[in-house]
XYZ file of N, CA, C and O in Angstrom:
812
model
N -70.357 23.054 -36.340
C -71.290 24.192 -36.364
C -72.697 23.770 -35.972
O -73.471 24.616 -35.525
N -73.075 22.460 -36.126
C -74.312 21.748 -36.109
C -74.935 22.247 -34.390
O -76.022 22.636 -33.962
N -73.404 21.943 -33.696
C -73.922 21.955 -32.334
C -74.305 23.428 -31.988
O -75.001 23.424 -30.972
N -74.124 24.527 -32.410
C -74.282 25.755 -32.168
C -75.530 26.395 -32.855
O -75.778 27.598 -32.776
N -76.296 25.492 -33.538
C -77.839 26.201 -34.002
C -78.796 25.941 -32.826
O -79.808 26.628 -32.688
N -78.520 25.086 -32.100
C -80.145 24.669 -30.937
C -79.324 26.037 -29.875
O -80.064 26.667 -29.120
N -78.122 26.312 -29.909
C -78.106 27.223 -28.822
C -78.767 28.907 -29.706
O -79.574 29.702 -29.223
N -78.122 28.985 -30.976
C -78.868 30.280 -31.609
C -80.146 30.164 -31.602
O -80.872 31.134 -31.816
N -80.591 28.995 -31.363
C -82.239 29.257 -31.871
C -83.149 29.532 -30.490
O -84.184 30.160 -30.266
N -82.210 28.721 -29.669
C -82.656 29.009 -27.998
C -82.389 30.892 -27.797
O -83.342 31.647 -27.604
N -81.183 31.296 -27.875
C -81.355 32.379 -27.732
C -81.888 33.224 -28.708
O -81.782 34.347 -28.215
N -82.616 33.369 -30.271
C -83.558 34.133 -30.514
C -85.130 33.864 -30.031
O -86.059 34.602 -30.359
N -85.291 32.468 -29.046
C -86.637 32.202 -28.969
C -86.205 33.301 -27.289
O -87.222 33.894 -26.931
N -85.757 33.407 -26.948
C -84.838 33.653 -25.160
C -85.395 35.727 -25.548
O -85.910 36.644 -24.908
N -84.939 35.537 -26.736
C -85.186 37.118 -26.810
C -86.994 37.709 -27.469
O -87.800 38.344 -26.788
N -87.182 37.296 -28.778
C -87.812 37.199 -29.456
C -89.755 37.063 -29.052
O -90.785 37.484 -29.578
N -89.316 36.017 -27.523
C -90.855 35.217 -27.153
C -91.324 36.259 -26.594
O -92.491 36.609 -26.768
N -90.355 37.003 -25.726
C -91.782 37.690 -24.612
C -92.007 38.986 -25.886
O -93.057 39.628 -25.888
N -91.162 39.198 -26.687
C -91.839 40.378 -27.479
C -92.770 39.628 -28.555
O -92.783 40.393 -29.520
N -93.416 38.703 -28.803
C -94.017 38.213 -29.240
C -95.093 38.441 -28.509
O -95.889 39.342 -28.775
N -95.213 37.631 -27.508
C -95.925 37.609 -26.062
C -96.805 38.860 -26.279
O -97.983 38.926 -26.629
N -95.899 39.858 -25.971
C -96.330 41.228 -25.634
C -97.100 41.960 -26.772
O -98.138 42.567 -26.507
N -96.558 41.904 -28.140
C -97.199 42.336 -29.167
C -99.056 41.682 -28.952
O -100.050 42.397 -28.825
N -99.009 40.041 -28.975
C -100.002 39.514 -28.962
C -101.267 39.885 -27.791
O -102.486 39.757 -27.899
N -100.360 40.434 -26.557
C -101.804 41.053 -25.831
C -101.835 42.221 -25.939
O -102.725 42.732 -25.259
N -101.148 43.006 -26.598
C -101.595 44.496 -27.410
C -102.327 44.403 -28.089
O -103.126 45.310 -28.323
N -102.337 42.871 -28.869
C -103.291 43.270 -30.029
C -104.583 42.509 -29.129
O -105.506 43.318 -29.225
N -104.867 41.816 -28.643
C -106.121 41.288 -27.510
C -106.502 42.554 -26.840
O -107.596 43.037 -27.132
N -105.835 43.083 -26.084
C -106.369 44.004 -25.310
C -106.714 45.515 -25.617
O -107.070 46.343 -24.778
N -106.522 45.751 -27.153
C -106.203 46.865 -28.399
C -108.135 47.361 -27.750
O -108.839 46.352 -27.779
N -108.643 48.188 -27.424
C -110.037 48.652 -27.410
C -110.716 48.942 -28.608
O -110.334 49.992 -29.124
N -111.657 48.305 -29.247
C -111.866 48.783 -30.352
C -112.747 50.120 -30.527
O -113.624 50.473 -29.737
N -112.346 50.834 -31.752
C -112.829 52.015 -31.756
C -114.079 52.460 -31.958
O -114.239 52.233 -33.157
N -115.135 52.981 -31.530
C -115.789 53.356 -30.617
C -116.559 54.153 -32.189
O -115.913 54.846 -32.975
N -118.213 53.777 -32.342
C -118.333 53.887 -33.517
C -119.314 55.180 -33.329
O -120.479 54.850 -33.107
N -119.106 56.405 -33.368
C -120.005 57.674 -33.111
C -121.729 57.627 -33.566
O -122.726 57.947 -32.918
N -121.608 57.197 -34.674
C -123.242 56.592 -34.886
C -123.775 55.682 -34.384
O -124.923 55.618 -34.824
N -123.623 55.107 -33.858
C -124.025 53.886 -33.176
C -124.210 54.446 -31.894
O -125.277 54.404 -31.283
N -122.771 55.172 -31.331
C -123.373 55.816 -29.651
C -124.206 56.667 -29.834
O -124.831 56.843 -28.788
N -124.621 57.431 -30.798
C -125.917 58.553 -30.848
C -126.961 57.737 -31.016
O -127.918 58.111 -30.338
N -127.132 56.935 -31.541
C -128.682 56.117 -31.441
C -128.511 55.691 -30.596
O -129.690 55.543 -30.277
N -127.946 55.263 -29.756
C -128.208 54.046 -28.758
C -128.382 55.462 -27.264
O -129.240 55.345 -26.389
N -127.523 56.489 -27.309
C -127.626 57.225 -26.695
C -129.065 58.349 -26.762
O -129.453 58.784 -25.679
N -129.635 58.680 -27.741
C -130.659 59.205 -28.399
C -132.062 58.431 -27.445
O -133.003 58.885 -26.793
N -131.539 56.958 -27.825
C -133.078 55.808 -27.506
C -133.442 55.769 -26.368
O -134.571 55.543 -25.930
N -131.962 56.112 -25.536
C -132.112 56.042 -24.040
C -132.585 57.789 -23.823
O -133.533 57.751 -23.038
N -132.458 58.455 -23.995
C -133.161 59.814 -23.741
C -134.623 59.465 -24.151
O -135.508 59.923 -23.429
N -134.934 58.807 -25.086
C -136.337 59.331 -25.811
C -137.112 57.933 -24.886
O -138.200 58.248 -24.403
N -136.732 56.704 -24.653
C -137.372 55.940 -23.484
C -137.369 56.660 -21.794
O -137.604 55.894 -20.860
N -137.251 57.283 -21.675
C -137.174 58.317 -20.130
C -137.975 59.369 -20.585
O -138.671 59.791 -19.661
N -138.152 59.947 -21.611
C -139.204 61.256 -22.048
C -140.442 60.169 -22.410
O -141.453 60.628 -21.879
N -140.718 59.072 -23.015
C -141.913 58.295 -23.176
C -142.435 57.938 -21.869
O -143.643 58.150 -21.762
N -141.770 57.378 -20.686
C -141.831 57.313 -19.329
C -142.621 57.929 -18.622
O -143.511 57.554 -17.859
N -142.129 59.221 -19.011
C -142.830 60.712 -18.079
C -144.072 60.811 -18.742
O -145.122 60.655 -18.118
N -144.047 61.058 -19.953
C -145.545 60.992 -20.904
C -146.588 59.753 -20.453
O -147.754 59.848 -20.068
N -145.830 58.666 -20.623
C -146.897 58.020 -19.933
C -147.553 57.826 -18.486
O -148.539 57.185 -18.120
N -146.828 58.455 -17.950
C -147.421 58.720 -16.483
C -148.400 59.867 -16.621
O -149.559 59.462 -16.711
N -148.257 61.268 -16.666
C -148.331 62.079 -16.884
C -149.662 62.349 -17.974
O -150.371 63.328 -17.741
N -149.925 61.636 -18.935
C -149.746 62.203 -20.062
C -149.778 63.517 -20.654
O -150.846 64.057 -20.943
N -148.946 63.916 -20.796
C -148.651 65.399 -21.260
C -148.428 65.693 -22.411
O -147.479 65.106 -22.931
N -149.263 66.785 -23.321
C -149.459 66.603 -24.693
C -148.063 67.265 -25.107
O -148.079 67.655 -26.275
N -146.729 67.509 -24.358
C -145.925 67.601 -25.197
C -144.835 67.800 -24.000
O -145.094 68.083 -22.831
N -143.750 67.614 -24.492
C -142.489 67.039 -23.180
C -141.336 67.635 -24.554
O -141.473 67.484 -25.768
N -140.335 68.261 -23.866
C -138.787 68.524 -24.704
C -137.634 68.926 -23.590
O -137.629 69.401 -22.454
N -136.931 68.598 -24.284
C -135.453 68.546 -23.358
C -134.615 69.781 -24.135
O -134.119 69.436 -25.208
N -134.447 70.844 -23.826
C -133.663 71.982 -24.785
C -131.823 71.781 -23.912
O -131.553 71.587 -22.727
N -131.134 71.898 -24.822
C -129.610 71.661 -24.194
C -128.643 73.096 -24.294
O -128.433 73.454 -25.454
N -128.257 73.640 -23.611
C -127.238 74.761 -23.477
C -125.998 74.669 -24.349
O -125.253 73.693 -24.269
N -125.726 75.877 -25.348
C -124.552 75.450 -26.423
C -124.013 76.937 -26.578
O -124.516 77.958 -26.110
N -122.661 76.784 -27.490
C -121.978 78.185 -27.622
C -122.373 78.552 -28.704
O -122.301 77.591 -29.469
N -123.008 79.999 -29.528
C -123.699 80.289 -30.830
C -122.975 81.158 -31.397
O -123.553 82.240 -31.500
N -121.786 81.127 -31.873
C -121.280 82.671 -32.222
C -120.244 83.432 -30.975
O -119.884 82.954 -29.900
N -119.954 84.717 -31.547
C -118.963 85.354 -30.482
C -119.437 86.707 -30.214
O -120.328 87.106 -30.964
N -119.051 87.452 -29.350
C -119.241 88.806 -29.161
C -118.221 89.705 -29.964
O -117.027 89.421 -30.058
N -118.750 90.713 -30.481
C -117.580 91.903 -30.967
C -117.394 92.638 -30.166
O -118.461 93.148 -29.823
N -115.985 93.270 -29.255
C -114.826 92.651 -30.527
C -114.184 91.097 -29.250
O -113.255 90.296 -29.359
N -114.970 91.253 -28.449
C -114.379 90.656 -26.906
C -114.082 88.957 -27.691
O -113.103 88.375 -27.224
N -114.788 88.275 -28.698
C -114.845 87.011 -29.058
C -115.282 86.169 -28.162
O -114.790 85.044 -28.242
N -116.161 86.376 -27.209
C -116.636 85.709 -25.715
C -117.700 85.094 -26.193
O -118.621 85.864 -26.467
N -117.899 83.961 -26.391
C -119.263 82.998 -26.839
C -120.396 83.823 -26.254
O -120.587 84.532 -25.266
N -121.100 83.376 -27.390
C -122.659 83.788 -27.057
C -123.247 82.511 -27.058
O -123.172 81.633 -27.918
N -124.420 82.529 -24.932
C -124.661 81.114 -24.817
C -125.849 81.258 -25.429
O -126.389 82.364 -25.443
N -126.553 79.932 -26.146
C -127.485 80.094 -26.555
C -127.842 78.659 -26.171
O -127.149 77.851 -25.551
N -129.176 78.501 -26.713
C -130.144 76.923 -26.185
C -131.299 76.501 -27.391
O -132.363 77.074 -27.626
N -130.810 75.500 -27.954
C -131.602 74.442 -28.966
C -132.846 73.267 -28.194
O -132.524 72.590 -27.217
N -133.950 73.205 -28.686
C -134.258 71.781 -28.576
C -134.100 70.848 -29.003
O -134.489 70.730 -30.165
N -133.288 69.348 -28.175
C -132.683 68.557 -29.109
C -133.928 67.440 -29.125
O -134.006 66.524 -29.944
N -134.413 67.574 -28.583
C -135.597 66.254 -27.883
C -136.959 66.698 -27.838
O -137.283 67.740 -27.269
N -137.915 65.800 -28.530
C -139.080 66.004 -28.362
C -139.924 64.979 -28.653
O -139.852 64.284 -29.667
N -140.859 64.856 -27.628
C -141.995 64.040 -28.130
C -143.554 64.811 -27.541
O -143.736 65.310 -26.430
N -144.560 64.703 -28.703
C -145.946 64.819 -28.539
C -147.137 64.364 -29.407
O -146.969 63.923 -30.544
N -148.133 64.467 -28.930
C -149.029 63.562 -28.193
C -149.715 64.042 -29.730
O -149.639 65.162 -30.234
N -150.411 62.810 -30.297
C -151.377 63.065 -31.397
C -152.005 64.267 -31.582
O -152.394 64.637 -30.474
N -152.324 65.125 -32.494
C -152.966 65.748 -32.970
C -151.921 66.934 -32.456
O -151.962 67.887 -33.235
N -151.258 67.077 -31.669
C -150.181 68.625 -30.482
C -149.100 68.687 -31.697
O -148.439 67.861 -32.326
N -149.282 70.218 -31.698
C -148.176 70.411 -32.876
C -146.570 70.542 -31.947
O -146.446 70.783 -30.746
N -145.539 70.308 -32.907
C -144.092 70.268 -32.490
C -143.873 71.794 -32.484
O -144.528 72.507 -33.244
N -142.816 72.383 -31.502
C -142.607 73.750 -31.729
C -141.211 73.395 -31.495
O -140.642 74.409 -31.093
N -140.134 72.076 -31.591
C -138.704 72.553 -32.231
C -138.062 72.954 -32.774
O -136.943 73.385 -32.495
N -138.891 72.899 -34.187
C -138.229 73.966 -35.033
C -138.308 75.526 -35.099
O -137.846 76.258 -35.976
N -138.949 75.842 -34.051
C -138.843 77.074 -33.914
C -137.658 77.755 -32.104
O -137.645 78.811 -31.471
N -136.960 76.539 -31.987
C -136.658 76.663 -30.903
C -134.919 76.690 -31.040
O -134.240 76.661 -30.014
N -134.454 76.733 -32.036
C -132.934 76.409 -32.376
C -132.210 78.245 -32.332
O -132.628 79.352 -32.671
N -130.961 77.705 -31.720
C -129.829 78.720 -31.606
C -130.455 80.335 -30.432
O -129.954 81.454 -30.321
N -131.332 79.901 -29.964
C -132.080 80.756 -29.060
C -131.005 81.325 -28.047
O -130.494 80.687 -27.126
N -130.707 82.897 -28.452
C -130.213 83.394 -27.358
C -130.963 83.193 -25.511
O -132.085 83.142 -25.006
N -129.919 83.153 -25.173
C -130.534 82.771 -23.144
C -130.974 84.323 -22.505
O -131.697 84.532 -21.530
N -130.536 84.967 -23.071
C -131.185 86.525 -22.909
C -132.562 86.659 -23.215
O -133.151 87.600 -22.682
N -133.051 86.071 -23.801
C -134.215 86.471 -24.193
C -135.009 85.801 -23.526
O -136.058 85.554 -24.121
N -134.873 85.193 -21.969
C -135.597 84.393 -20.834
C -135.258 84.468 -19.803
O -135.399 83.524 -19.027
N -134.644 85.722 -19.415
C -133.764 86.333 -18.402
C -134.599 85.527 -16.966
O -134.001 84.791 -16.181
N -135.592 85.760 -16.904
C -136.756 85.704 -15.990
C -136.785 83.994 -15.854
O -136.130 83.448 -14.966
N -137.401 83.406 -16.578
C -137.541 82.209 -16.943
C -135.792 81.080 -15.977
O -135.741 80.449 -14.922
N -134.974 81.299 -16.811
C -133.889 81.091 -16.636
C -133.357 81.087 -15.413
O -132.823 80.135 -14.845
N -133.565 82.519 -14.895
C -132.981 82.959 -13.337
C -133.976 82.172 -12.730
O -133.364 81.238 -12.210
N -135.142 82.047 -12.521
C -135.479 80.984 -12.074
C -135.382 79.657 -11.984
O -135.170 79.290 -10.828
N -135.469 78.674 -12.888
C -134.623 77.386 -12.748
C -133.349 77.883 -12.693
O -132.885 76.743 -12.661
N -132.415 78.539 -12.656
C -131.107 78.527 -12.216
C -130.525 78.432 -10.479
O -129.434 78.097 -10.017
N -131.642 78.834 -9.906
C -131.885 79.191 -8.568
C -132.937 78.396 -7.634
O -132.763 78.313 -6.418
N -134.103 77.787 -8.333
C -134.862 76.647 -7.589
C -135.226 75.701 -8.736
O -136.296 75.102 -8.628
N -134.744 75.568 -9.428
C -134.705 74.436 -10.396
C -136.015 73.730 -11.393
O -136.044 72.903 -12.304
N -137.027 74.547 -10.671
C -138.312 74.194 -11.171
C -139.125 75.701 -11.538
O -138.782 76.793 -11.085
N -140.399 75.428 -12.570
C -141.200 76.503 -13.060
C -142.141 76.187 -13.327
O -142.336 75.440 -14.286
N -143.204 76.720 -12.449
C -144.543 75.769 -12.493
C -145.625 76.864 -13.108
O -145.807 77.863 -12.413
N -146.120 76.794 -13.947
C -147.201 77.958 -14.162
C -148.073 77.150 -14.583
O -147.862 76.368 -15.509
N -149.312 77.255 -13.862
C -150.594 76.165 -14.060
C -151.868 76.565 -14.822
O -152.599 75.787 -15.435
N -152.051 78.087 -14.674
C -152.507 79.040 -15.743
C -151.988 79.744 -16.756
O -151.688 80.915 -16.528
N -151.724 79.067 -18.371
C -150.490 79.775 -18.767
C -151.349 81.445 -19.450
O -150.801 82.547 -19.430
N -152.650 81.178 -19.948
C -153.354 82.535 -20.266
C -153.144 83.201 -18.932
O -152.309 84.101 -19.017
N -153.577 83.059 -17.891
C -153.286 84.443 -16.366
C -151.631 84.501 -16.023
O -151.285 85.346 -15.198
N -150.950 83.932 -16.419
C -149.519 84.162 -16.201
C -148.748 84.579 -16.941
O -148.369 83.814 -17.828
N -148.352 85.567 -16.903
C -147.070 86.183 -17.784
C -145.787 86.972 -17.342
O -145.127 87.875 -17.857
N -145.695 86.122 -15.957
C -144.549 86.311 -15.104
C -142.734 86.111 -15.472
O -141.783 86.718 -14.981
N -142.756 85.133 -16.409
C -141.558 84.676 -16.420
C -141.249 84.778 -18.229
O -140.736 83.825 -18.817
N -141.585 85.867 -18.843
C -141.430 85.598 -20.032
C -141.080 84.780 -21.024
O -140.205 84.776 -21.889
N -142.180 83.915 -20.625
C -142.479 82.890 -21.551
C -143.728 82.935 -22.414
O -144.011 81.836 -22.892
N -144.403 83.757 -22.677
C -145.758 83.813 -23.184
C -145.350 83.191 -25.295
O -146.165 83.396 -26.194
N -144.503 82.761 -25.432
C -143.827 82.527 -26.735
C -143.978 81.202 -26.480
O -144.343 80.753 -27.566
N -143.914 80.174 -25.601
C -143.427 79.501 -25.170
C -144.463 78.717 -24.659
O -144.692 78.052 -25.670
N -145.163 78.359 -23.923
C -146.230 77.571 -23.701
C -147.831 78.679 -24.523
O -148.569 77.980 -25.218
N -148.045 79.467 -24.466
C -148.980 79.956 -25.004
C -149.547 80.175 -26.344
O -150.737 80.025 -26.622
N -148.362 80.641 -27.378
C -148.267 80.276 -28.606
C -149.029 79.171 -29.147
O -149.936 79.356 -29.958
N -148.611 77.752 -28.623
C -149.450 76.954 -29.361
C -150.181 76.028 -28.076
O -150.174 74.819 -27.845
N -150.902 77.374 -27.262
C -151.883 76.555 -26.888
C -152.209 75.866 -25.842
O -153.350 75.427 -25.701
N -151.286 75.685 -24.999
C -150.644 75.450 -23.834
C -151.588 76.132 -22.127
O -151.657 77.254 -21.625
N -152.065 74.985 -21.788
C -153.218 75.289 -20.754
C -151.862 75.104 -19.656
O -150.975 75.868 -20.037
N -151.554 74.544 -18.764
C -150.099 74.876 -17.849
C -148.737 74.352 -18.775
O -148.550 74.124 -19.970
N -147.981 74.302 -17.650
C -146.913 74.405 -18.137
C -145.686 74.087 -17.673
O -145.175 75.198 -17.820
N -144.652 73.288 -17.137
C -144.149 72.918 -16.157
C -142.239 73.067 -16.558
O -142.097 73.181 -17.775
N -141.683 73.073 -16.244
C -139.800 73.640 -16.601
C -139.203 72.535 -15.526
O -139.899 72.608 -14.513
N -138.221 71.590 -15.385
C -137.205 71.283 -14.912
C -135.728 71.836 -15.031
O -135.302 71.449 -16.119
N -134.989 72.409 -14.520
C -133.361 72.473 -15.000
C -132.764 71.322 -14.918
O -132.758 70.892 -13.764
N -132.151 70.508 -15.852
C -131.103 69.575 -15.922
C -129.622 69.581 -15.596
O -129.112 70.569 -16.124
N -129.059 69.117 -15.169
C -127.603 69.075 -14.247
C -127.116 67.645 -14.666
O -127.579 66.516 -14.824
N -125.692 68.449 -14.776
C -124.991 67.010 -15.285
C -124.540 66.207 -14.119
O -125.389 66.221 -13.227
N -123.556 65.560 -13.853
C -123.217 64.588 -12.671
C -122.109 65.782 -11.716
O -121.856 65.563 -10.531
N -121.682 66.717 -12.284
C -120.739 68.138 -11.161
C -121.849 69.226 -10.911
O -121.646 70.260 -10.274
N -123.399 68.769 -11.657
C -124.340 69.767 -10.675
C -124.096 71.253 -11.862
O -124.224 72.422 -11.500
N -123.753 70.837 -13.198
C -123.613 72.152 -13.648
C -124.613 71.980 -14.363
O -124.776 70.822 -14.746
N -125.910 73.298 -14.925
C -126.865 73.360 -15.492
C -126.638 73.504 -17.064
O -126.153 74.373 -17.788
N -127.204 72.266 -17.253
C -126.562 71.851 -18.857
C -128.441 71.850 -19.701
O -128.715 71.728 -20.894
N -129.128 71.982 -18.839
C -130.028 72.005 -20.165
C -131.711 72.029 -19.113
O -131.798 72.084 -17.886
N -132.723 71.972 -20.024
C -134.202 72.014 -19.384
C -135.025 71.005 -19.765
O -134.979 70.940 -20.993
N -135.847 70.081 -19.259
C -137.047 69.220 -19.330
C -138.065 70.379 -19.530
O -138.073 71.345 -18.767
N -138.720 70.285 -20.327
C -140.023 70.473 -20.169
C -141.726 70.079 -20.588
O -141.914 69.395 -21.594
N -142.903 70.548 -19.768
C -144.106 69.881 -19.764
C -144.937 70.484 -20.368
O -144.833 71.665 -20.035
N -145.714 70.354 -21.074
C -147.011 71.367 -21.293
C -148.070 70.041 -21.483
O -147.897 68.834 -21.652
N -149.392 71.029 -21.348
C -150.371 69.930 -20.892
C -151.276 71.327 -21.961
O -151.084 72.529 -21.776
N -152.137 70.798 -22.927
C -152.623 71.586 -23.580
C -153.833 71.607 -23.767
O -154.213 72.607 -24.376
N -155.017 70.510 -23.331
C -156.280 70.529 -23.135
C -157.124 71.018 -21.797
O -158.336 71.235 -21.767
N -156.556 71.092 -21.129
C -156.597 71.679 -19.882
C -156.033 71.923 -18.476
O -155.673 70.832 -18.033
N -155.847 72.738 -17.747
C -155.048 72.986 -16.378
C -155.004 71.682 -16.144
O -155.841 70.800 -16.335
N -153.698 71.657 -15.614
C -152.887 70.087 -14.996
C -151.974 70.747 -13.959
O -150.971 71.460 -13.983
N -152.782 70.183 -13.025
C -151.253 70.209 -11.872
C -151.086 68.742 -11.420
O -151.997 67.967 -11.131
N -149.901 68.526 -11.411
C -149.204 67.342 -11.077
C -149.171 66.955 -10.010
O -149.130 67.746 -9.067
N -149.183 65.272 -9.788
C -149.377 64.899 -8.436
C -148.263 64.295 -7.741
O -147.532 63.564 -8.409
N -147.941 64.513 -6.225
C -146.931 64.189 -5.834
C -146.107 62.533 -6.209
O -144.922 62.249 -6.029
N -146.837 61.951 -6.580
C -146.156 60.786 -7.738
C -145.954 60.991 -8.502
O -144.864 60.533 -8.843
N -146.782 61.940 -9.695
C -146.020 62.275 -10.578
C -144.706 63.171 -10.505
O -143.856 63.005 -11.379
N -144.506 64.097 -9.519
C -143.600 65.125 -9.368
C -142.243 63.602 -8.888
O -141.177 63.437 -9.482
N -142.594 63.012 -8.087
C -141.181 62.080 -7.641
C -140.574 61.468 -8.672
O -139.371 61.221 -8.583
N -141.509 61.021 -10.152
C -141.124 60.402 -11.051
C -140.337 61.321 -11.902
O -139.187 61.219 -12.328
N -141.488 62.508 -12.088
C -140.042 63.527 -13.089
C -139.019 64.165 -12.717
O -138.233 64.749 -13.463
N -138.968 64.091 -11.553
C -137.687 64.496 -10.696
C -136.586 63.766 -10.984
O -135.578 64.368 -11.355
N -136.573 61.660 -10.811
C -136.390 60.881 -10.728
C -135.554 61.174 -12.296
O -134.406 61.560 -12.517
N -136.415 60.893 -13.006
C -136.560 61.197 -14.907
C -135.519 62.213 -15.246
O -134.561 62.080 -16.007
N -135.883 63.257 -14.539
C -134.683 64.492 -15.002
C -133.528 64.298 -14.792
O -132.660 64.541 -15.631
N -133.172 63.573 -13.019
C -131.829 63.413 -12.991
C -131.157 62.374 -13.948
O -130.001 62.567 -14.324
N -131.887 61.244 -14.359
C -131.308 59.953 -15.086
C -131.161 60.904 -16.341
O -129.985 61.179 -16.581
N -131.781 61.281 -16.912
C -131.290 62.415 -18.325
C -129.957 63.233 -18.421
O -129.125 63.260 -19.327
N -130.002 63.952 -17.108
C -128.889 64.790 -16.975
C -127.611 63.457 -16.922
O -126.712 63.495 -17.762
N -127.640 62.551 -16.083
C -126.476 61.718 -16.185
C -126.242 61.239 -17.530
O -125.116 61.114 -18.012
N -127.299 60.979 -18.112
C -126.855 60.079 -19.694
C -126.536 61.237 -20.314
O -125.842 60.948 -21.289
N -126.678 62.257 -20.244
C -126.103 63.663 -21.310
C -124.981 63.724 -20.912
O -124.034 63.968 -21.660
N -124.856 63.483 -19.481
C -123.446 64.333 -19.354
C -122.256 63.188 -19.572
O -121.147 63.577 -19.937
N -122.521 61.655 -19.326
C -121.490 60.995 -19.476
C -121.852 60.902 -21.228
O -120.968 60.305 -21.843
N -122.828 61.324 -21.951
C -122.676 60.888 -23.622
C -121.568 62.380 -24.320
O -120.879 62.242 -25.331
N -121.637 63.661 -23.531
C -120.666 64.308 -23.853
C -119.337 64.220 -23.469
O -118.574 64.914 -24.141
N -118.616 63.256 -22.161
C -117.675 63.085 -21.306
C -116.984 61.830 -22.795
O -115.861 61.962 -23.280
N -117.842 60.896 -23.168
C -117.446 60.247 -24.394
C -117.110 60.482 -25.701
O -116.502 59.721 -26.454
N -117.618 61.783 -25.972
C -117.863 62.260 -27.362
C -116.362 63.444 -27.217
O -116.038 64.056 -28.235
N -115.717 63.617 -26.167
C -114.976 64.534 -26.121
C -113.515 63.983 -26.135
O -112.476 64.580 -25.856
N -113.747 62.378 -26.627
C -112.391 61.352 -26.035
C -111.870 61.422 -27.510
O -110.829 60.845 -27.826
């Protein structure tokens, strides 16, 4: 019987190895799982270093990024109602924040505003007291707001996922063609990190 164990042991190593084998680079090549807090800060830091960017070129007493979301449903159709939050903001000493007054905002209520960056992508109003074209007077004027500037954001398929915007509050600012190449520049790198940080968050 002696002579018949090196052949059993040959054939469970004959069977046994490559599934060994194989288990062992499943577990090497296993991706580890992907820690959601960690990609929101790290994803967050990189939005808020590209909005510090523009500010410092610029300096503009207040810069926000508002993002497009579903708020509720219609009766009785159940058809989302789109609405738009500010998720992003930074400003400038002494410039008050107006995010918190900017959450779950029906898109109806900027019909004007909207259809415009939807259609040339930009909204420039450089007098915001003589302008009250695009119903926004809530919106840069409220707190103060001498111009006023709108980007539309686009994700990487070009779909309009959200808005940059500028206000300059000590006095009329129009922007100079360096500055305009940089926030152009700025907006698109935003729209890509939004759209691949939701393309991740949806895995």
């Amino acid at each position: 019987m002696e002579f018949l164990l090196p052949v059993v042991l040959a054939l469970i190593t004959s069977i046994l190895g490559p599934i060994a084998v194989e288990w062992v680079r499943k577990k090497l090549n296993k991706p580890t799982t992907a820690d959601p807090l960690a990609e929101a800060i790290e994803h967050n830091q990189e939005i808020d270093h590209q909005l510090q960017l523009i500010m410092d070129e610029t300096d503009a007493s207040r810069i926000w990024i508002a993002q497009f979301h579903n708020g509720g449903h219609f009766y009785p159709t159940g058809k989302s109602i789109q609405k738009f939050s500010i998720f992003y903001e930074k400003v400038a000493p002494a410039i008050n924040s107006i995010m918190e007054l900017f959450q779950n905002i029906p898109v109806s209520l900027f019909p004007k505003a909207l259809g415009q960056l939807f259609k040339e992508r930009e909204l420039i109003i450089l007098d915001c007291e003589g302008n009250n074209n695009y119903d926004l007077p809530s919106v840069p004027g409220e707190r103060g707001s001498q111009s006023f500037y709108m980007l539309s954001i686009h994700d990487t398929d070009d779909r309009f996922i959200g808005v940059l915007a500028l206000s300059f509050v000590e006095k009329e600012r129009k922007l100079t063609k360096d500055e305009w190449i940089l926030i152009r520049s700025k907006t698109g790198t935003i729209g890509t990190l939004l759209a691949n940080y939701l393309k991740n968050t949806k895995k």
